[in-house]
Coordinates of C-alpha atoms in Angstrom, one line a residue:
X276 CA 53.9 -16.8 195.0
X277 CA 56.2 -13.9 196.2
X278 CA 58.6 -16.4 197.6
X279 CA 58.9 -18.3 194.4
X280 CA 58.9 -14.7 192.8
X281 CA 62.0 -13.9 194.9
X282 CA 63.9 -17.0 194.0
X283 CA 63.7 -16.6 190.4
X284 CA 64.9 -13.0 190.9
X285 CA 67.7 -13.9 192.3
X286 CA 68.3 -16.8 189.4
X287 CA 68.2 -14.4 187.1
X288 CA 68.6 -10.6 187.7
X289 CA 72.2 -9.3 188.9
X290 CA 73.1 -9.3 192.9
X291 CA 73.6 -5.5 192.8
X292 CA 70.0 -5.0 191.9
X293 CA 69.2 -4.2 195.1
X294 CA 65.5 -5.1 196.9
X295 CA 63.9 -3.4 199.6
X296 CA 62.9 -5.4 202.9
X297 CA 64.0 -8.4 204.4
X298 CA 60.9 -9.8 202.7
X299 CA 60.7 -8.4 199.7
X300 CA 57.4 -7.6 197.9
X301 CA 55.3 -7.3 194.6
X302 CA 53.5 -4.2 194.1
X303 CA 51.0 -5.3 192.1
X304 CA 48.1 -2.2 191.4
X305 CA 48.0 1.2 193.2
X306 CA 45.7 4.2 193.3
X307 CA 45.9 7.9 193.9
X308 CA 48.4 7.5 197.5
X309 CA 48.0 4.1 197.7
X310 CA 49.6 0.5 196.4
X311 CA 48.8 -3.4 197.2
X312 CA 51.1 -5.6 197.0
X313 CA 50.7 -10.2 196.0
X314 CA 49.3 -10.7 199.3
X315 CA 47.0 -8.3 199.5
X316 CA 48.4 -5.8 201.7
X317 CA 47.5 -1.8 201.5
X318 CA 50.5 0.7 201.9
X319 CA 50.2 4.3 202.1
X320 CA 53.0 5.3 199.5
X321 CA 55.6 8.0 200.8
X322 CA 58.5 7.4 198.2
X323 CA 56.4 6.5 194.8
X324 CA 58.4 4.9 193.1
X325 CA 61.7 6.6 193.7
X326 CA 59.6 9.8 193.2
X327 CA 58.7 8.7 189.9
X328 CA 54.7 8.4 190.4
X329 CA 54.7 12.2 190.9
X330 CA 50.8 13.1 191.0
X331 CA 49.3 9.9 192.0
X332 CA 48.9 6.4 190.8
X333 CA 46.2 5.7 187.9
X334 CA 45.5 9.2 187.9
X335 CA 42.7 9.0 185.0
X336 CA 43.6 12.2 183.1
X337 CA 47.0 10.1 182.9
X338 CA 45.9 6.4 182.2
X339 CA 43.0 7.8 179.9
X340 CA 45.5 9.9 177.9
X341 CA 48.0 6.5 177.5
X342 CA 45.1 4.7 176.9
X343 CA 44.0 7.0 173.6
X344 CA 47.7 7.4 172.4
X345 CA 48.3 3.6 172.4
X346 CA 44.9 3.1 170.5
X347 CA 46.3 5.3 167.7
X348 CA 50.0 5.2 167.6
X349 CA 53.0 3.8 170.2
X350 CA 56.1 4.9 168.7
X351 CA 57.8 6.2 165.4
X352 CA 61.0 7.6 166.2
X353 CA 62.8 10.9 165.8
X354 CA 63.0 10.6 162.4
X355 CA 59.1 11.7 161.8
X356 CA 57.3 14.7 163.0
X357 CA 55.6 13.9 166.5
X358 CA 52.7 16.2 167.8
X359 CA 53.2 15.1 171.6
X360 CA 56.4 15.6 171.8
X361 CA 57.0 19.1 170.2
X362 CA 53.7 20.0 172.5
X363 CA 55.5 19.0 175.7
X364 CA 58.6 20.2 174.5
X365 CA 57.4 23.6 174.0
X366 CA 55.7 23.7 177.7
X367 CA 58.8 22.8 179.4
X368 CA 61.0 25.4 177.1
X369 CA 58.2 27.9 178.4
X370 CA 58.2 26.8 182.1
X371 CA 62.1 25.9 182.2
X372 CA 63.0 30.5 182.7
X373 CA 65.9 29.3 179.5
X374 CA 66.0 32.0 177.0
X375 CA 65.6 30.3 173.5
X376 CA 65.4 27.2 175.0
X377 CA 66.0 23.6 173.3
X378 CA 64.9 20.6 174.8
X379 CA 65.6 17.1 174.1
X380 CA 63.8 14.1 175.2
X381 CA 65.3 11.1 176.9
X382 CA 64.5 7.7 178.7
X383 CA 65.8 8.8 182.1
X384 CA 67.4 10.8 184.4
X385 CA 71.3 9.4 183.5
X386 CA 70.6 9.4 180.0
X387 CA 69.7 13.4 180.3
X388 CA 72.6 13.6 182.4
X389 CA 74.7 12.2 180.0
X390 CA 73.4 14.0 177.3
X391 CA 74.3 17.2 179.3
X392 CA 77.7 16.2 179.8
X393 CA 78.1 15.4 175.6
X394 CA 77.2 19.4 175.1
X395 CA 78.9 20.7 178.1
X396 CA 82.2 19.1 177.5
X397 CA 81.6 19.3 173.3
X398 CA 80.8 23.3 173.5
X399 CA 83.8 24.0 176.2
X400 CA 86.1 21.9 173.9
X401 CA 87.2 20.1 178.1
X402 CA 86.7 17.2 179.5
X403 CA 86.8 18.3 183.4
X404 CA 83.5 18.2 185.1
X405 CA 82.6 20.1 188.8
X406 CA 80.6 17.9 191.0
X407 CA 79.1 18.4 194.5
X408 CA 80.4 15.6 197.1
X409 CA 78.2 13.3 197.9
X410 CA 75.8 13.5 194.4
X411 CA 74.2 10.9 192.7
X412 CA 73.7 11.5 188.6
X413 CA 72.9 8.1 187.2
X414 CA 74.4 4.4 186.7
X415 CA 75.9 5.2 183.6
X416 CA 80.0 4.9 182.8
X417 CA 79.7 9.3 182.6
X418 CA 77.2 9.7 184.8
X419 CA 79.2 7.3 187.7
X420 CA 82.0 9.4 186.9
X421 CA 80.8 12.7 188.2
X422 CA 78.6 11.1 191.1
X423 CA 80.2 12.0 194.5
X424 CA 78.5 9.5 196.7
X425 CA 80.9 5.9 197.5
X426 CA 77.9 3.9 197.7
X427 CA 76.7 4.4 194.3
X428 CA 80.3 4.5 192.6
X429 CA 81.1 1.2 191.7
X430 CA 84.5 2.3 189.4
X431 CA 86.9 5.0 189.3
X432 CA 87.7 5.2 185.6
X433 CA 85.6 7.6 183.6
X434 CA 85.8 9.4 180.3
X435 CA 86.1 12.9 182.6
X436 CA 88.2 14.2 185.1
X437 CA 86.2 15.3 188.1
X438 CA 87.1 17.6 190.6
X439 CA 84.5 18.0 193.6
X440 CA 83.3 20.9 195.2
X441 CA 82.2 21.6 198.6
X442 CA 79.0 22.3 200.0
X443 CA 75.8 20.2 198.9
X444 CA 75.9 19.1 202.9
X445 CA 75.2 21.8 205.1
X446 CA 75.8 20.0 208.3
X447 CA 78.9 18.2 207.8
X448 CA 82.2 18.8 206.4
X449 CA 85.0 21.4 206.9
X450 CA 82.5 24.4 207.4
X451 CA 79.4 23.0 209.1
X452 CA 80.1 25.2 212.1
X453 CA 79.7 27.8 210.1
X454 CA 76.8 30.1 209.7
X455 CA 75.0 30.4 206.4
X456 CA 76.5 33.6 205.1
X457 CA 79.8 32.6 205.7
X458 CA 79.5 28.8 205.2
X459 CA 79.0 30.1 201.3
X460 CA 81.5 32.8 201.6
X461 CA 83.9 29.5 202.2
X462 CA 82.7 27.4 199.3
X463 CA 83.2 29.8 196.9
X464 CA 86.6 30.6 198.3
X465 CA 87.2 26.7 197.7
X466 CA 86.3 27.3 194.5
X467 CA 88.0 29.9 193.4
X468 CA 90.9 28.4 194.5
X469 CA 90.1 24.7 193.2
X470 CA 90.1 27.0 189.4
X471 CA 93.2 28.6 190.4
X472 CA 94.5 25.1 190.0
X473 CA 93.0 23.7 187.1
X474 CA 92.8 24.6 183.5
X475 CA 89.0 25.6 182.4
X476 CA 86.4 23.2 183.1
X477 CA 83.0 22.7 181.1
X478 CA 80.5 23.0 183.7
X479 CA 79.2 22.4 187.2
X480 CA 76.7 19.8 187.3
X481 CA 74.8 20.2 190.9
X482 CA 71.5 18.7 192.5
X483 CA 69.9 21.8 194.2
X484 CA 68.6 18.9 196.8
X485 CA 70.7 15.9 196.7
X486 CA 68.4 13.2 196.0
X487 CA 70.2 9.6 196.8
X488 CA 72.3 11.4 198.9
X489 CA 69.9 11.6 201.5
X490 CA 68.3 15.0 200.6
X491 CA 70.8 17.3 201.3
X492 CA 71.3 20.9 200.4
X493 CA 73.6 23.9 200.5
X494 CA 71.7 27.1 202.4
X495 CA 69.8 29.1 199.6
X496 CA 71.7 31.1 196.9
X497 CA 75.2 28.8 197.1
X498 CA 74.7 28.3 193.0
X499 CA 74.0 31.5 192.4
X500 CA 77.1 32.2 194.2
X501 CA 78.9 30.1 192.2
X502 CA 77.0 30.7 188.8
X503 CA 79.2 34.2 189.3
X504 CA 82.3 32.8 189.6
X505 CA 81.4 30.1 186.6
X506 CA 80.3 32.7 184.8
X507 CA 83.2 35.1 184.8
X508 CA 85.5 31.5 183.7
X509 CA 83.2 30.8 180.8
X510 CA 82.3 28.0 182.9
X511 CA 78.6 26.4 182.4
X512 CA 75.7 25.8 185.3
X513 CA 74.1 22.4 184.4
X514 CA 71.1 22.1 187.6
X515 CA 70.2 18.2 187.9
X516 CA 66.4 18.8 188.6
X517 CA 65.9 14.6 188.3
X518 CA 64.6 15.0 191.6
X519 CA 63.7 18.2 192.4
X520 CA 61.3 19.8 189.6
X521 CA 57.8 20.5 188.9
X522 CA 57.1 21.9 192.2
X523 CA 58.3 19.0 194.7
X524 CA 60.0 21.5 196.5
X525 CA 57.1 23.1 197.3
X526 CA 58.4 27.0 197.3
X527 CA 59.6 27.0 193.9
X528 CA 58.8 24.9 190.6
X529 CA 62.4 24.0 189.7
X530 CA 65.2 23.5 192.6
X531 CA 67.6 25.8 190.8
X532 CA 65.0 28.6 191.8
X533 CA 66.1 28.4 195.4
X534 CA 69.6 30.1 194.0
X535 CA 68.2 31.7 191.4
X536 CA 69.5 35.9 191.2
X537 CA 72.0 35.2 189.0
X538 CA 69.3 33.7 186.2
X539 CA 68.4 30.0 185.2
X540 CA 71.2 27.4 184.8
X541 CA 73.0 27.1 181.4
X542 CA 71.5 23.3 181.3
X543 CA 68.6 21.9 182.8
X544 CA 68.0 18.1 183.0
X545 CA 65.0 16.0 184.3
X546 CA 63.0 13.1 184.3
X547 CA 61.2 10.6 187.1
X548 CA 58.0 12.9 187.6
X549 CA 57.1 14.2 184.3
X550 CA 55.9 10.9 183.0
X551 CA 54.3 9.8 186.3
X552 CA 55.5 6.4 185.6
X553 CA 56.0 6.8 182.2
X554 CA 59.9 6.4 181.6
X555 CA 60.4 10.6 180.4
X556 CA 63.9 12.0 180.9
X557 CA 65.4 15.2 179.0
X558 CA 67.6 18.0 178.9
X559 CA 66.7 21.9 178.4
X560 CA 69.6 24.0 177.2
X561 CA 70.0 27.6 175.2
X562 CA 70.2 27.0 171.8
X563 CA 73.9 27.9 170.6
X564 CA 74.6 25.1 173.4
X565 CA 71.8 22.4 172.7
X566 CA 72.7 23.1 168.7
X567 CA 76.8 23.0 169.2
X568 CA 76.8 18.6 168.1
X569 CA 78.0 18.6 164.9
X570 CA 77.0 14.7 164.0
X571 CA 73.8 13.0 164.2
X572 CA 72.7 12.3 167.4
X573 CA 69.4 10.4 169.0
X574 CA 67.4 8.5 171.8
X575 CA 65.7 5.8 170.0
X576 CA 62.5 5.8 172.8
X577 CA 63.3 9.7 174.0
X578 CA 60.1 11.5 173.1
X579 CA 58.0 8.4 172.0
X580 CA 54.7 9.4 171.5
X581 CA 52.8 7.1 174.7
X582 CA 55.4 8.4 176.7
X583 CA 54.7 12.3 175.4
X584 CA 51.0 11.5 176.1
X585 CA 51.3 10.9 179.2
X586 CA 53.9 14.2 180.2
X587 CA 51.5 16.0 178.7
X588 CA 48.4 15.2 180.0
X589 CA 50.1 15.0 183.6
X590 CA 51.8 18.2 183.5
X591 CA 48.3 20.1 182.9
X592 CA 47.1 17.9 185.9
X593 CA 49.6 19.5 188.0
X594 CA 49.6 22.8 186.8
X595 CA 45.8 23.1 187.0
X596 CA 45.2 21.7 190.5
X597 CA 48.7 24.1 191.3
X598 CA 50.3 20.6 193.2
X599 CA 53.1 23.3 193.7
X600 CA 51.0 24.7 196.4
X601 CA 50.2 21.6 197.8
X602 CA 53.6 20.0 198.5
X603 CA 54.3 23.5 200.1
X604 CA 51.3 23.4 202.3
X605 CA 50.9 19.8 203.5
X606 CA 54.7 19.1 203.1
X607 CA 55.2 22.1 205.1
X608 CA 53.0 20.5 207.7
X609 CA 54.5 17.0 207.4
X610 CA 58.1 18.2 207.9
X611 CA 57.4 20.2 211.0
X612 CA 55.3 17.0 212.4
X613 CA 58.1 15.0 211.9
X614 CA 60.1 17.4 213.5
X615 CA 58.1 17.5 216.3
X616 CA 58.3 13.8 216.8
X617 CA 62.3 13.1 215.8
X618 CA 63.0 15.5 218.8
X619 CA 61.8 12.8 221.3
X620 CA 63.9 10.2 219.7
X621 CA 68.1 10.8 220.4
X622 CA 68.7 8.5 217.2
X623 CA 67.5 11.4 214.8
X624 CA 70.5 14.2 214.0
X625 CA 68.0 15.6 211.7
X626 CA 64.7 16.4 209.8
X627 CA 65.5 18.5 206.9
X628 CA 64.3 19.5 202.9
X629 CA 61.4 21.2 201.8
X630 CA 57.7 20.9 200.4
X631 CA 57.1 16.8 199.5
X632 CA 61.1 16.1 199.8
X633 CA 62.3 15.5 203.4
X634 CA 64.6 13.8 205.1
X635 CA 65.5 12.1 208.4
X636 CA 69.0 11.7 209.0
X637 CA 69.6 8.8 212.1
X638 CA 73.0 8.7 213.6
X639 CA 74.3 6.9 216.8
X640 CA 73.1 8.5 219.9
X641 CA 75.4 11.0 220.8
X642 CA 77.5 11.4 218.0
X643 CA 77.5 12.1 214.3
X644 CA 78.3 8.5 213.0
X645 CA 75.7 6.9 210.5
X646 CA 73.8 4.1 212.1
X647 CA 72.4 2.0 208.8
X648 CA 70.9 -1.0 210.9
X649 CA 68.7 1.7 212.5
X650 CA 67.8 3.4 209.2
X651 CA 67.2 -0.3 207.9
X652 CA 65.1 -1.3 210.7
X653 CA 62.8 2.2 210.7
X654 CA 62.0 1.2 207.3
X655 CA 61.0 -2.2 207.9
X656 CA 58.5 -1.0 211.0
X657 CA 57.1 1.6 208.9
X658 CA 56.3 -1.1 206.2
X659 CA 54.4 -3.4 208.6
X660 CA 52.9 0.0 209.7
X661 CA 51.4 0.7 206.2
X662 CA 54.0 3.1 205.1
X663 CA 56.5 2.7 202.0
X664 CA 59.3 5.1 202.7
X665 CA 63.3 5.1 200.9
X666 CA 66.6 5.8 202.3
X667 CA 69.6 6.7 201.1
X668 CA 72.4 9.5 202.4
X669 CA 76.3 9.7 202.3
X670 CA 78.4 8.5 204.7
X671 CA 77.2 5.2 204.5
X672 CA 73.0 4.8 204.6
X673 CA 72.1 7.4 207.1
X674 CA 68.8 8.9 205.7
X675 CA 65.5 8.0 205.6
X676 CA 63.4 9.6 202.6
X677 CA 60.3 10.4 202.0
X678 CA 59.1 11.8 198.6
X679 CA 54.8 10.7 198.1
X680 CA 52.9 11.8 195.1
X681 CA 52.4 16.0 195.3
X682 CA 48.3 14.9 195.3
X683 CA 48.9 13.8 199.3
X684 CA 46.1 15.4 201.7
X685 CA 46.7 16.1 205.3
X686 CA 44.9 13.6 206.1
X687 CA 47.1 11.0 204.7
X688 CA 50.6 13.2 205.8
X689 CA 49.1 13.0 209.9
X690 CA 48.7 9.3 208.8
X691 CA 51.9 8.9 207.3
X692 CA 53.8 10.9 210.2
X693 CA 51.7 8.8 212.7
X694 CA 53.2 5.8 211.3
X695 CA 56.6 7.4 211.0
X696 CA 56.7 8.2 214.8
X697 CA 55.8 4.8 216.2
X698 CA 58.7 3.4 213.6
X699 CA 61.4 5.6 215.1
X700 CA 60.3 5.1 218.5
X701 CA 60.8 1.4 218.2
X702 CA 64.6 1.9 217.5
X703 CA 65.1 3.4 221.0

C-alpha cells in the first residue's frame, strides 16, 4: 500500500515536495507523543509535524471542541460576526505584551508573514526589508524574498529589496570568535553602518530562533539592541514567532522575550502551534499600524470558525497545565542529555536552543564543514529506532531538529535521547 502510495505521489504532486526517508511513510493516526504509520509501526514523535501538533495529538479538549464546532457551523467568512474568532483574537491581543493590539487571522505562517510585510512596507511608504541571514519566512513570492537561507530560495526576484543583517548564527560568520557582549556590539555596528547606506527601510523581520535554519540564535538581547537603533530610524521590529511562541522556548512565552528591554516588537506574526494541527496563522500589530490599509483586504479561511475552535480550546489547554513550564523543565533536561551524549561523538559541532526547541548541528570531524549524508543518515537510524526527528540548518543541511509536542514527560525525553544517542553513534 505505501509503495503504491509513493508512486502515485510522485505521478502527481511536484518533485520539490520533498519526503522524509528513503522509504517514505503514511502517518496514519497518533496520540498524545505518539503516531503509527500504514504498516503499523509506533514512533515516538520529536518534530510533530513541523512543530505544528504543539500540545499533543488528539488531545480531547481539542478534537471534542472541532468536533462541537463542526456540528454547528464550519465556516462563514469575514464578512459576518464570528464568536471564536474575536474570542481568540482577544486572548492573543492580551498575551501578545502589544499596546492596543490588532490581530488578524491567517492560514499560515507565510501568509502572516506576508501580511506583515503589506503593513510594514504600506505604513513606511518603502519597499526595503531587513532580514537575518540564514532565515526562513515562508514559500511565498514575498516571503522567499526576504528568506536568507539558499536552500529554501528558489528565485531571486522579489517585490522588495532586501538587505541582510548579521547575527541570527552565533557560531559562524565574521564575529563568531567573538564573546557575547561584543559579538552584539559588532552587529549593531553592521547595522548602523548598512543604514548609513541605504535610504529608510520599513522594518526588520527576524526569527528570535531560526527555525529551518537549523535553530539558531543571536546571544540574548541582539533585537533589543537593534529595536534601539530601528527605533531611532522610524524603522519597525516585525518578530517571526511561527516557530518560537506559546512557550516552546521554555523561559519565555514569545521568543521576542528573550530580547525584550526595549518593549514588544512593532508586529508579531504566528501560526503552526496555535491550531495544534488546525491550519491557524496571524499577525498581531498596534493599531495605527494594523489599521493603516486603506482598501479592502481578507483571508478567505483566516479565522474560520473550526479552525478558531480549535486555537481556542488548545490555548486554554496549555495555559492551564502551564506547558511553558514543562518545555523548560523536561526540555531543559533533554538538551543537557543530549549534550552529554553529542560530546562522545566527534561528528557533533553542537547541541544548542532552548526549552522543546534544540538542535544538533553535525559537521565533518575536525572541521566546520556541514556533513548532510551524516545528518541524513542520523535521521533514518533514529526512525528505525522509534524516533521522528527533522533537520534543516544553513550551509547546506547540517542540523538535526527536534521540536515534540510541549505535553512530553521525562520519561519519553530519556526515551527519546536514548534513541538519539545510539543514532549518532552509528555515524562514527
Amino acid at each position: 500500500m505505501t509503495d503504491d502510495l509513493l508512486g502515485r505521489h510522485r505521478s502527481v504532486l511536484p518533485d520539490w515536495l520533498a519526503l522524509y526517508y528513503e522509504e517514505p511513510i503514511e502517518i496514519t493516526h497518533g496520540e498524545g507523543r505518539h503516531v503509527w504509520d500504514s504498516d503499523g509501526n509506533r514512533y515516538l514523535d520529536f518534530f510533530g509535524g513541523i512543530l505544528t501538533t504543539m500540545t499533543a495529538h488528539a488531545l480531547p479538549e481539542v478534537t471534542k471542541a472541532v468536533s462541537e464546532q463542526a456540528g454547528r457551523i464550519l465556516h462563514s467568512s469575514t464578512l459576518y460576526l464570528n464568536r471564536p474568532m474575536v474570542e481568540l483574537a482577544e486572548r492573543v491581543a492580551q498575551l501578545s505584551g502589544i499596546p492596543d493590539a490588532r490581530v488578524f487571522f491567517t492560514t499560515s505562517g507565510t501568509e502572516a508573514n506576508d501580511t506583515a510585510l503589506l503593513l510594514a512596507t504600506t505604513y513606511r511608504r518603502s519597499n526595503t526589508v531587513l532580514a537575518m541571514r540564514n532565515s526562513y519566512h515562508g514559500r511565498s513570492f514575498g516571503a522567499v524574498g526576504i528568506t536568507g537561507n539558499r536552500g529554501w530560495s528558489p528565485t531571486s526576484l522579489s517585490p522588495l529589496q532586501t538587505l541582510y543583517v548579521h547575527g541570527g548564527v552565533r557560531t559562524r560568520g565574521p564575529y563568531a570568535a567573538l564573546d557575547d557582549y561584543d559579538f552584539v556590539a559588532a552587529c549593531v555596528d553592521d547595522l548602523k553602518d548598512l543604514l548609513g547606506h541605504t535610504r529608510p527601510p520599513a522594518a526588520l523581520i527576524a526569527e528570535p530562533i531560526q527555525g529551518v535554519g537549523g535553530f539558531t540564535s543571536p546571544p540574548d538581547g541582539l533585537y533589543a539592541a537593534f529595536r534601539e537603533v530601528l527605533h531611532e530610524r522610524g524603522i519597525l521590529w516585525i518578530a517571526d514567532e511561527v516557530q518560537t511562541g506559546w512557550g516552546r522556548t521554555g523561559e519565555h512565552f514569545w521568543g521576542w522575550q528573550a530580547h525584550g528591554r526595549s518593549g514588544p516588537p512593532d508586529i508579531v506574526t504566528f501560526a503552526k502551534g496555535i491550531g495544534n494541527g488546525m491550519s491557524i496563522g496571524g499577525v498581531i500589530a498596534r493599531s495605527e499600524i494594523m489599521n493603516c490599509l486603506d482598501a479592502h483586504s481578507i483571508s478567505t479561511f483566516g479565522g474560520t470558525q473550526i479552525t478558531m475552535a480549535a486555537g481556542l480550546a488548545n490555548l486554554t489547554y496549555l495555559l492551564e497545565h502551564d506547558l511553558q513550564g514543562n518545555a523548560r523543565r523536561v526540555g531543559g533536561m533533554l538538551i543537557e542529555r543530549l549534550r552529554a551524549a553529542a560530546a562522545q561523538v566527534p561528528a557533533v559541532r553542537e547541541v544548542r536552543g532552548r526549552g522543546l526547541m534544540i538542535g544538533i548541528e553535525l559537521t565533518k570531524p575536525g572541521t566546520d564543514e556541514a556533513d548532510p549524508a551524516a545528518v541524513s543518515a542520523v535521521l533514518e537510524e533514529a526512525r528505525a529506532g522509534g524516533l521522528l526527528i527533522g533537520k534543516g540548518g544553513g550551509h547546506d543541511t547540517s542540523a538535526l531538529r527536534i521540536a515534540p509536542p510541549l505535553t512530553l514527560n521525562v520519561a519519553e525525553a530519556e526515551e527519546g535521547a536514548a534513541i538519539l544517542e545510539r543514532a549518532l553513534r552509528s555515524i562514527q
